[in-house]
């Protein structure tokens, strides 16, 4: 069975601090996608990243970076120099890859980590 | 990318009534999903709605309670039937275009009194 665990329920930091959100997953599939979404207080889900299980390279996008380690089944997310606008709930998610075309199935979500960044 | 709209954005309904939520996508997609997010919780899949076939429901969700229509590749509806306060949630549709990521609609915030 597939499962995503986000052990940190809530994190509170002061602006400009770095913060890492942990994500551990379980799957029997050899190929899969991993995702991170942001849900601000307004409620919409904002896509941040999708990573293919074949690609273990870390990724950096501005202040955001992701560390994918297949050996530990982890896909952690780091925000550098956090800002108040980063305050949101962050979800890690997993989906299977359905076919050679790369189509994905439904997402299995973790419980989310609520990040509060204080000025 | 795919742009998704949902109607209504929010509603307050009385116990025992039904509400139909519409999901419109700006491009043709085969796979569409409906999720529920109860207050303070994560997202849970209700069903997968592929055009041309019956919706597939997850454990704990039944067609009589959450009937789904998928008349074409850009549109779907989810009905929440015979509502109770426990149905108060955000309902989200999403699509997964081939070779692209999974996009979510803005959600429908439902409150049942």
mmCIF file of C-alpha atoms in Angstrom, chain A residues 33 35 37 39 41-45 47 49-50 91 95 98 101-107 109-112, chain B residues 31 33 35 37 40-45 48 58 90 92 96-106 109:
data_model
loop_
_atom_site.group_PDB
_atom_site.id
_atom_site.type_symbol
_atom_site.label_atom_id
_atom_site.label_comp_id
_atom_site.label_asym_id
_atom_site.label_seq_id
_atom_site.Cartn_x
_atom_site.Cartn_y
_atom_site.Cartn_z
ATOM 1 C CA UNK A 33 5.930 10.558 -8.792
ATOM 2 C CA UNK A 35 4.875 16.097 -5.239
ATOM 3 C CA UNK A 37 1.805 21.431 -2.788
ATOM 4 C CA UNK A 39 -2.146 25.486 0.632
ATOM 5 C CA UNK A 41 -5.131 30.226 4.180
ATOM 6 C CA UNK A 42 -7.222 31.052 1.104
ATOM 7 C CA UNK A 43 -7.517 27.304 0.509
ATOM 8 C CA UNK A 44 -6.334 26.751 -3.048
ATOM 9 C CA UNK A 45 -3.678 24.131 -3.704
ATOM 10 C CA UNK A 47 1.694 23.120 -7.150
ATOM 11 C CA UNK A 49 7.182 20.431 -7.667
ATOM 12 C CA UNK A 50 6.801 16.991 -9.196
ATOM 13 C CA UNK A 91 1.442 18.741 1.560
ATOM 14 C CA UNK A 95 1.230 8.859 -7.210
ATOM 15 C CA UNK A 98 0.258 4.342 -14.956
ATOM 16 C CA UNK A 101 3.446 7.719 -21.407
ATOM 17 C CA UNK A 102 3.950 8.920 -17.868
ATOM 18 C CA UNK A 103 0.293 9.305 -16.974
ATOM 19 C CA UNK A 104 -0.218 9.499 -13.261
ATOM 20 C CA UNK A 105 -2.831 8.092 -10.964
ATOM 21 C CA UNK A 106 -4.519 9.818 -8.079
ATOM 22 C CA UNK A 107 -2.457 11.443 -5.353
ATOM 23 C CA UNK A 109 -1.385 12.886 0.451
ATOM 24 C CA UNK A 110 0.429 13.205 3.715
ATOM 25 C CA UNK A 111 -1.373 14.899 6.581
ATOM 26 C CA UNK A 112 0.376 18.169 5.894
ATOM 27 C CA UNK B 31 -8.433 11.494 -16.051
ATOM 28 C CA UNK B 33 -10.352 13.146 -9.771
ATOM 29 C CA UNK B 35 -11.156 14.901 -3.499
ATOM 30 C CA UNK B 37 -10.781 17.896 2.483
ATOM 31 C CA UNK B 40 -8.137 20.756 9.315
ATOM 32 C CA UNK B 41 -7.462 17.504 7.485
ATOM 33 C CA UNK B 42 -5.614 16.318 4.433
ATOM 34 C CA UNK B 43 -7.137 15.486 1.063
ATOM 35 C CA UNK B 44 -8.884 12.180 0.504
ATOM 36 C CA UNK B 45 -9.809 10.793 -2.891
ATOM 37 C CA UNK B 48 -11.805 8.827 -10.293
ATOM 38 C CA UNK B 58 -12.694 4.738 -3.092
ATOM 39 C CA UNK B 90 -13.817 21.541 0.764
ATOM 40 C CA UNK B 92 -11.753 19.750 -5.072
ATOM 41 C CA UNK B 96 -3.743 14.844 -14.617
ATOM 42 C CA UNK B 97 -2.878 15.572 -18.251
ATOM 43 C CA UNK B 98 -0.391 13.109 -19.743
ATOM 44 C CA UNK B 99 3.245 14.184 -19.285
ATOM 45 C CA UNK B 100 2.139 17.017 -17.003
ATOM 46 C CA UNK B 101 1.563 17.436 -13.305
ATOM 47 C CA UNK B 102 -1.715 17.227 -11.456
ATOM 48 C CA UNK B 103 -3.685 20.450 -11.247
ATOM 49 C CA UNK B 104 -6.400 21.328 -8.780
ATOM 50 C CA UNK B 105 -9.433 23.518 -9.003
ATOM 51 C CA UNK B 106 -9.946 26.295 -6.455
ATOM 52 C CA UNK B 109 -16.341 25.164 0.438
#
